[in-house]
Each structure stands twice: as C-alpha cells, then as structure tokens.
Amino acid sequence: MAQTAAIVSALKNALKEQGITYLQVAEALDLSEASVKRLFSERQFSLQRLDQICSLLGLEISDLVRRLDQAQRIDALTAEQEQELVGDDRLLLVAICALNRWSLAQILETYQLSEVEAVGRLARLDRMGLIELLPGNRIKPLISHDFRWQQHGPIQRFFEQQVQADFFQCHFNLPGELRLFLSGMLSPQSTEQMHQKLQRLAQAFRHSHQEDLVLPLEQRFGVSMILAIRPWEVAAFQQLRRLEAAKYYPGHKLTGEAG
C-alpha cells in the first residue's frame, strides 16, 4: 500500500507540474470529474487507467516509477546521522556493504556478524533513510548518484584519522596499485585547470562505480582513490623561507604571517 500511495502522489505531482486538472483527466478518460477524484482518493487505478493518465502527461509508466524512485533517494546524511555511523564500527561496515549492493547472505559469509546483529543494523539504516529493508531482508539502497558525505563531517574525519595512515602503508607495486607523486610550479590558471581535470576524473570514478554495481559481487572488489592538489612545500623548506618571500607562496603561513 505504501508503494501505491507513493505512485498516486507522484502522479498528482506530475499533474500539478503541468497544470492539468481533474476535469481534464476526466475528459481524457471519458469519466465524470467525481469519478476521477474517487480514483485518486481511493487509489484504485487499473494499469489501463494509469497508462491513460500517463499518456495525457506525455509519460510512460516507467517514467513515473523512475521519478518516484529518484524522489525517494537522498543526496546526503545529516552530521548527526554520520556520527551515528562512525559511533558503531559494525553499523558503518554494514552501511558500506549495503550501499555497495551486498546481500545479507554475502555480509554474513564475509564478516563475523550474527544474523541478529546484521539485521538489527540494517533496520537502523532503514530508519535513517539510507536503505529500505524489504521483505526477506532484501536491501534497497536509497542514495542518489550524487550522494556525498558531509564536507569535513564525521565520516570524512573518520577516514582521515583512522584510514589515511593505513592507506599509505603500501609500496603500491602490486597489480591494481598505483601511486603518482608529481611536483612542479604552476600558475593559478594552470592549477585551476588541474582542479577541473581532477573533478572530471572523480566523476568518471563515480560513474564506473554505478555501472559496476550490476555485476555479481565476485566480479567486484573494493577500490579507493585519493585525489589531492594544493600549494605545498616540505616543512623543512618552509622554515627556510624569508618572510618577504612568503607572499609568493599562497596557502601557507609562516610565523603568523599569511602566505
């Protein structure tokens, strides 16, 4: 019933967006206006009726379902919700697995969690709006393609404090590993161009992630990528700079003076 109510609500919104009245719907369906109002209030639509109204809107039923699905998805959690995740390692683990389309069985096969623990945490994620826990403990992620963790929020701080150091404890010489470190002197214009290119690379990474979610779990594995660029100089070199030279090196502070 919840899904039916959501579909009817999406249908009403689509009619409102296009300025189509119940009277116009009634004329298109060869019904009385009272009958159309009753259809909406009782949510009693046959597929034929639904298809007729969608045709009036210039939509397919599948378009309506996609609109509904997108409306249910979230772009971000609140800082309080992120704090709830980082406050429980097992909750965060289950969240990451769920968002990457793992099934409950795959989570239980891979990690030392009991079914009660895992389902309990999935229920918490459902209450947070991060997933929908369906019958049979099936998991439906509810994040949009543009989902982001809060800037400088609890999740980002967690990874900075607990993961970043471990991430770089690696020689980056095995298959699938790559580390590039480049250093040079760029103008502000060239630096901005590099920012734009890195943003495009990040977008390509997100697109690949979304496309590969349809693959079986055994054909996917966790991959992390860190992109960073900023005005930077080795600390020992910074200390040797003359104060009057600091203004030529944006982004740094030397003995309290702005760089």
mmCIF file of C-alpha atoms in Angstrom:
data_model
loop_
_atom_site.group_PDB
_atom_site.id
_atom_site.type_symbol
_atom_site.label_atom_id
_atom_site.label_comp_id
_atom_site.label_asym_id
_atom_site.label_seq_id
_atom_site.Cartn_x
_atom_site.Cartn_y
_atom_site.Cartn_z
ATOM 1 C CA MET A 1 0.000 0.000 0.000
ATOM 2 C CA ALA A 2 2.884 2.366 0.743
ATOM 3 C CA GLN A 3 4.172 1.972 -2.808
ATOM 4 C CA THR A 4 0.665 2.524 -4.221
ATOM 5 C CA ALA A 5 0.293 5.721 -2.195
ATOM 6 C CA ALA A 6 3.699 6.907 -3.405
ATOM 7 C CA ILE A 7 2.800 6.255 -7.059
ATOM 8 C CA VAL A 8 -0.502 8.150 -6.708
ATOM 9 C CA SER A 9 1.344 11.015 -5.020
ATOM 10 C CA ALA A 10 3.885 11.112 -7.863
ATOM 11 C CA LEU A 11 1.018 11.119 -10.360
ATOM 12 C CA LYS A 12 -0.625 14.058 -8.575
ATOM 13 C CA ASN A 13 2.665 15.971 -8.577
ATOM 14 C CA ALA A 14 3.101 15.360 -12.314
ATOM 15 C CA LEU A 15 -0.430 16.670 -12.987
ATOM 16 C CA LYS A 16 0.248 19.748 -10.842
ATOM 17 C CA GLU A 17 3.551 20.441 -12.606
ATOM 18 C CA GLN A 18 1.786 20.507 -15.974
ATOM 19 C CA GLY A 19 -1.278 22.363 -14.714
ATOM 20 C CA ILE A 20 -3.639 19.528 -15.653
ATOM 21 C CA THR A 21 -6.882 19.459 -13.625
ATOM 22 C CA TYR A 22 -9.053 16.535 -12.569
ATOM 23 C CA LEU A 23 -11.658 17.825 -15.044
ATOM 24 C CA GLN A 24 -9.166 17.485 -17.910
ATOM 25 C CA VAL A 25 -8.271 13.987 -16.722
ATOM 26 C CA ALA A 26 -11.974 13.125 -16.594
ATOM 27 C CA GLU A 27 -12.484 14.295 -20.168
ATOM 28 C CA ALA A 28 -9.489 12.283 -21.381
ATOM 29 C CA LEU A 29 -10.743 9.136 -19.607
ATOM 30 C CA ASP A 30 -14.398 9.723 -20.552
ATOM 31 C CA LEU A 31 -15.377 9.762 -16.874
ATOM 32 C CA SER A 32 -17.041 12.248 -14.577
ATOM 33 C CA GLU A 33 -14.842 14.556 -12.504
ATOM 34 C CA ALA A 34 -16.289 12.957 -9.362
ATOM 35 C CA SER A 35 -15.206 9.517 -10.602
ATOM 36 C CA VAL A 36 -11.650 10.741 -11.188
ATOM 37 C CA LYS A 37 -11.499 12.290 -7.725
ATOM 38 C CA ARG A 38 -12.683 8.976 -6.292
ATOM 39 C CA LEU A 39 -9.967 7.103 -8.220
ATOM 40 C CA PHE A 40 -7.311 9.297 -6.648
ATOM 41 C CA SER A 41 -8.773 9.290 -3.138
ATOM 42 C CA GLU A 42 -9.283 5.517 -3.092
ATOM 43 C CA ARG A 43 -6.084 4.851 -5.067
ATOM 44 C CA GLN A 44 -7.905 2.350 -7.240
ATOM 45 C CA PHE A 45 -6.099 2.513 -10.587
ATOM 46 C CA SER A 46 -6.041 -0.270 -13.117
ATOM 47 C CA LEU A 47 -2.913 -0.420 -15.259
ATOM 48 C CA GLN A 48 -5.035 0.731 -18.190
ATOM 49 C CA ARG A 49 -6.227 3.830 -16.305
ATOM 50 C CA LEU A 50 -2.715 4.564 -15.109
ATOM 51 C CA ASP A 51 -1.393 4.252 -18.658
ATOM 52 C CA GLN A 52 -4.120 6.600 -19.944
ATOM 53 C CA ILE A 53 -3.251 9.293 -17.405
ATOM 54 C CA CYS A 54 0.471 8.911 -18.113
ATOM 55 C CA SER A 55 -0.256 9.331 -21.840
ATOM 56 C CA LEU A 56 -2.100 12.565 -21.035
ATOM 57 C CA LEU A 57 1.056 13.709 -19.242
ATOM 58 C CA GLY A 58 3.323 12.584 -22.070
ATOM 59 C CA LEU A 59 4.919 9.997 -19.809
ATOM 60 C CA GLU A 60 5.391 6.255 -19.762
ATOM 61 C CA ILE A 61 4.547 4.331 -16.596
ATOM 62 C CA SER A 62 8.266 3.561 -16.342
ATOM 63 C CA ASP A 63 8.985 7.322 -16.333
ATOM 64 C CA LEU A 64 6.637 7.736 -13.383
ATOM 65 C CA VAL A 65 8.322 4.897 -11.500
ATOM 66 C CA ARG A 66 11.760 6.450 -12.126
ATOM 67 C CA ARG A 67 10.509 9.806 -10.843
ATOM 68 C CA LEU A 68 9.189 8.065 -7.769
ATOM 69 C CA ASP A 69 12.421 6.159 -7.238
ATOM 70 C CA GLN A 70 14.526 9.306 -7.557
ATOM 71 C CA ALA A 71 12.280 11.243 -5.177
ATOM 72 C CA GLN A 72 12.909 8.604 -2.509
ATOM 73 C CA ARG A 73 16.675 8.875 -2.774
ATOM 74 C CA ILE A 74 18.878 11.084 -0.621
ATOM 75 C CA ASP A 75 21.934 13.152 -1.529
ATOM 76 C CA ALA A 76 23.477 13.262 1.945
ATOM 77 C CA LEU A 77 23.062 12.322 5.582
ATOM 78 C CA THR A 78 22.969 14.840 8.391
ATOM 79 C CA ALA A 79 26.072 15.302 10.545
ATOM 80 C CA GLU A 80 24.176 13.587 13.396
ATOM 81 C CA GLN A 81 23.427 10.565 11.214
ATOM 82 C CA GLU A 82 27.054 10.338 10.091
ATOM 83 C CA GLN A 83 28.119 10.486 13.742
ATOM 84 C CA GLU A 84 25.775 7.588 14.459
ATOM 85 C CA LEU A 85 27.558 5.574 11.757
ATOM 86 C CA VAL A 86 31.085 6.259 12.982
ATOM 87 C CA GLY A 87 29.994 5.610 16.563
ATOM 88 C CA ASP A 88 29.377 1.939 15.733
ATOM 89 C CA ASP A 89 32.022 0.188 13.617
ATOM 90 C CA ARG A 90 29.656 -2.649 12.744
ATOM 91 C CA LEU A 91 26.925 -0.254 11.692
ATOM 92 C CA LEU A 92 29.376 1.559 9.413
ATOM 93 C CA LEU A 93 30.580 -1.765 7.974
ATOM 94 C CA VAL A 94 27.026 -2.917 7.217
ATOM 95 C CA ALA A 95 26.222 0.514 5.724
ATOM 96 C CA ILE A 96 29.194 0.390 3.334
ATOM 97 C CA CYS A 97 28.282 -3.158 2.277
ATOM 98 C CA ALA A 98 24.603 -2.264 1.793
ATOM 99 C CA LEU A 99 25.408 0.793 -0.319
ATOM 100 C CA ASN A 100 27.622 -1.391 -2.490
ATOM 101 C CA ARG A 101 24.710 -3.778 -3.164
ATOM 102 C CA TRP A 102 25.804 -6.648 -0.929
ATOM 103 C CA SER A 103 23.088 -9.069 0.141
ATOM 104 C CA LEU A 104 22.609 -10.059 3.778
ATOM 105 C CA ALA A 105 23.958 -13.531 2.964
ATOM 106 C CA GLN A 106 27.139 -12.040 1.467
ATOM 107 C CA ILE A 107 27.669 -9.842 4.531
ATOM 108 C CA LEU A 108 27.271 -12.835 6.863
ATOM 109 C CA GLU A 109 29.559 -15.012 4.732
ATOM 110 C CA THR A 110 32.306 -12.391 4.724
ATOM 111 C CA TYR A 111 32.231 -10.824 8.200
ATOM 112 C CA GLN A 112 31.952 -12.121 11.753
ATOM 113 C CA LEU A 113 28.450 -10.838 12.365
ATOM 114 C CA SER A 114 25.470 -12.830 13.558
ATOM 115 C CA GLU A 115 22.258 -12.577 11.576
ATOM 116 C CA VAL A 116 20.607 -10.778 14.507
ATOM 117 C CA GLU A 117 23.427 -8.196 14.603
ATOM 118 C CA ALA A 118 23.366 -7.629 10.858
ATOM 119 C CA VAL A 119 19.580 -7.379 10.543
ATOM 120 C CA GLY A 120 19.415 -5.072 13.551
ATOM 121 C CA ARG A 121 21.875 -2.702 11.935
ATOM 122 C CA LEU A 122 20.091 -2.903 8.586
ATOM 123 C CA ALA A 123 16.926 -1.871 10.428
ATOM 124 C CA ARG A 124 18.785 1.141 11.842
ATOM 125 C CA LEU A 125 19.945 2.086 8.350
ATOM 126 C CA ASP A 126 16.334 1.783 7.182
ATOM 127 C CA ARG A 127 15.213 4.211 9.907
ATOM 128 C CA MET A 128 17.975 6.606 8.858
ATOM 129 C CA GLY A 129 16.657 6.555 5.277
ATOM 130 C CA LEU A 130 19.915 5.203 3.895
ATOM 131 C CA ILE A 131 18.335 1.940 2.715
ATOM 132 C CA GLU A 132 14.931 0.281 2.515
ATOM 133 C CA LEU A 133 14.839 -3.111 4.206
ATOM 134 C CA LEU A 134 12.459 -5.177 2.089
ATOM 135 C CA PRO A 135 10.682 -8.468 2.902
ATOM 136 C CA GLY A 136 13.105 -11.367 3.182
ATOM 137 C CA ASN A 137 15.759 -8.912 4.417
ATOM 138 C CA ARG A 138 16.473 -7.773 0.890
ATOM 139 C CA ILE A 139 18.333 -4.457 0.768
ATOM 140 C CA LYS A 140 17.493 -1.488 -1.429
ATOM 141 C CA PRO A 141 19.984 1.428 -1.219
ATOM 142 C CA LEU A 142 18.273 4.817 -1.195
ATOM 143 C CA ILE A 143 21.157 7.106 -2.135
ATOM 144 C CA SER A 144 21.234 9.167 -5.312
ATOM 145 C CA HIS A 145 24.050 9.114 -7.846
ATOM 146 C CA ASP A 146 25.155 12.464 -6.387
ATOM 147 C CA PHE A 147 25.335 11.216 -2.804
ATOM 148 C CA ARG A 148 28.144 12.833 -0.809
ATOM 149 C CA TRP A 149 29.408 12.558 2.732
ATOM 150 C CA GLN A 150 29.336 15.826 4.676
ATOM 151 C CA GLN A 151 32.296 18.092 3.914
ATOM 152 C CA HIS A 152 34.614 17.883 6.949
ATOM 153 C CA GLY A 153 31.903 15.797 8.625
ATOM 154 C CA PRO A 154 32.198 12.751 10.888
ATOM 155 C CA ILE A 155 32.726 10.249 8.038
ATOM 156 C CA GLN A 156 35.484 12.295 6.396
ATOM 157 C CA ARG A 157 37.171 12.828 9.779
ATOM 158 C CA PHE A 158 36.928 9.106 10.499
ATOM 159 C CA PHE A 159 38.736 8.234 7.288
ATOM 160 C CA GLU A 160 41.317 10.963 7.804
ATOM 161 C CA GLN A 161 42.083 9.795 11.344
ATOM 162 C CA GLN A 162 41.741 6.027 11.069
ATOM 163 C CA VAL A 163 42.198 5.067 7.443
ATOM 164 C CA GLN A 164 44.502 7.544 5.745
ATOM 165 C CA ALA A 165 47.708 6.466 7.502
ATOM 166 C CA ASP A 166 46.944 2.796 6.824
ATOM 167 C CA PHE A 167 46.142 3.546 3.182
ATOM 168 C CA PHE A 168 49.686 4.778 2.542
ATOM 169 C CA GLN A 169 51.365 1.860 4.345
ATOM 170 C CA CYS A 170 51.942 0.283 0.970
ATOM 171 C CA HIS A 171 54.634 0.161 -1.733
ATOM 172 C CA PHE A 172 51.991 0.486 -4.476
ATOM 173 C CA ASN A 173 53.799 -2.060 -6.655
ATOM 174 C CA LEU A 174 51.246 -4.886 -6.831
ATOM 175 C CA PRO A 175 48.586 -5.428 -9.528
ATOM 176 C CA GLY A 176 45.820 -2.865 -9.183
ATOM 177 C CA GLU A 177 48.024 -0.450 -7.223
ATOM 178 C CA LEU A 178 49.357 2.859 -8.466
ATOM 179 C CA ARG A 179 50.847 5.891 -6.761
ATOM 180 C CA LEU A 180 51.871 9.053 -8.560
ATOM 181 C CA PHE A 181 53.612 11.963 -6.908
ATOM 182 C CA LEU A 182 54.334 14.987 -9.064
ATOM 183 C CA SER A 183 55.851 18.281 -8.112
ATOM 184 C CA GLY A 184 56.244 21.437 -10.132
ATOM 185 C CA MET A 185 55.495 25.137 -10.274
ATOM 186 C CA LEU A 186 52.164 26.147 -11.782
ATOM 187 C CA SER A 187 50.317 29.398 -12.302
ATOM 188 C CA PRO A 188 46.911 29.919 -10.639
ATOM 189 C CA GLN A 189 45.302 29.382 -14.067
ATOM 190 C CA SER A 190 47.068 26.057 -14.615
ATOM 191 C CA THR A 191 46.244 24.996 -11.054
ATOM 192 C CA GLU A 192 42.553 25.703 -11.697
ATOM 193 C CA GLN A 193 42.707 23.647 -14.897
ATOM 194 C CA MET A 194 44.165 20.746 -12.917
ATOM 195 C CA HIS A 195 41.330 21.069 -10.379
ATOM 196 C CA GLN A 196 38.788 20.747 -13.185
ATOM 197 C CA LYS A 197 40.546 17.695 -14.631
ATOM 198 C CA LEU A 198 40.664 16.023 -11.222
ATOM 199 C CA GLN A 199 36.959 16.706 -10.750
ATOM 200 C CA ARG A 200 36.261 15.040 -14.113
ATOM 201 C CA LEU A 201 38.387 12.063 -13.071
ATOM 202 C CA ALA A 202 36.444 11.800 -9.803
ATOM 203 C CA GLN A 203 33.188 11.893 -11.778
ATOM 204 C CA ALA A 204 34.458 9.113 -14.055
ATOM 205 C CA PHE A 205 35.273 7.037 -10.951
ATOM 206 C CA ARG A 206 31.735 7.544 -9.610
ATOM 207 C CA HIS A 207 30.215 6.601 -12.971
ATOM 208 C CA SER A 208 32.286 3.405 -13.114
ATOM 209 C CA HIS A 209 31.172 2.563 -9.584
ATOM 210 C CA GLN A 210 27.497 2.985 -10.513
ATOM 211 C CA GLU A 211 27.842 0.966 -13.725
ATOM 212 C CA ASP A 212 29.639 -1.904 -11.995
ATOM 213 C CA LEU A 213 27.040 -2.226 -9.220
ATOM 214 C CA VAL A 214 25.038 -4.502 -11.547
ATOM 215 C CA LEU A 215 27.886 -7.032 -11.676
ATOM 216 C CA PRO A 216 27.964 -10.031 -9.309
ATOM 217 C CA LEU A 217 29.875 -9.365 -6.089
ATOM 218 C CA GLU A 218 32.607 -11.860 -7.012
ATOM 219 C CA GLN A 219 33.467 -9.668 -10.023
ATOM 220 C CA ARG A 220 33.914 -6.527 -7.893
ATOM 221 C CA PHE A 221 36.366 -5.565 -5.172
ATOM 222 C CA GLY A 222 36.904 -2.505 -3.018
ATOM 223 C CA VAL A 223 38.990 0.214 -4.648
ATOM 224 C CA SER A 224 39.923 3.535 -3.054
ATOM 225 C CA MET A 225 41.363 6.559 -4.799
ATOM 226 C CA ILE A 226 42.695 9.727 -3.198
ATOM 227 C CA LEU A 227 42.949 12.863 -5.304
ATOM 228 C CA ALA A 228 44.736 15.846 -3.820
ATOM 229 C CA ILE A 229 46.333 19.007 -5.095
ATOM 230 C CA ARG A 230 47.336 22.150 -3.203
ATOM 231 C CA PRO A 231 50.122 24.699 -2.838
ATOM 232 C CA TRP A 232 52.596 22.784 -0.688
ATOM 233 C CA GLU A 233 56.233 22.754 0.283
ATOM 234 C CA VAL A 234 58.208 20.431 2.535
ATOM 235 C CA ALA A 235 58.012 21.784 6.087
ATOM 236 C CA ALA A 236 61.790 21.949 6.382
ATOM 237 C CA PHE A 237 61.879 24.155 3.273
ATOM 238 C CA GLN A 238 59.104 26.367 4.578
ATOM 239 C CA GLN A 239 61.125 27.214 7.644
ATOM 240 C CA LEU A 240 63.981 28.458 5.431
ATOM 241 C CA ARG A 241 61.811 30.900 3.509
ATOM 242 C CA ARG A 242 62.294 34.606 4.134
ATOM 243 C CA LEU A 243 59.123 36.254 5.391
ATOM 244 C CA GLU A 244 59.037 38.657 2.461
ATOM 245 C CA ALA A 245 59.077 35.670 0.104
ATOM 246 C CA ALA A 246 56.022 34.079 1.725
ATOM 247 C CA LYS A 247 53.605 36.207 -0.310
ATOM 248 C CA TYR A 248 54.754 34.378 -3.437
ATOM 249 C CA TYR A 249 53.654 31.073 -1.963
ATOM 250 C CA PRO A 250 49.865 31.112 -1.419
ATOM 251 C CA GLY A 251 48.237 28.848 1.078
ATOM 252 C CA HIS A 252 50.955 28.878 3.764
ATOM 253 C CA LYS A 253 51.543 30.763 6.966
ATOM 254 C CA LEU A 254 54.985 31.479 8.333
ATOM 255 C CA THR A 255 55.416 32.789 11.897
ATOM 256 C CA GLY A 256 51.861 34.081 11.850
ATOM 257 C CA GLU A 257 52.173 35.911 8.533
ATOM 258 C CA ALA A 258 49.718 34.973 5.764
ATOM 259 C CA GLY A 259 51.296 33.192 2.826
#
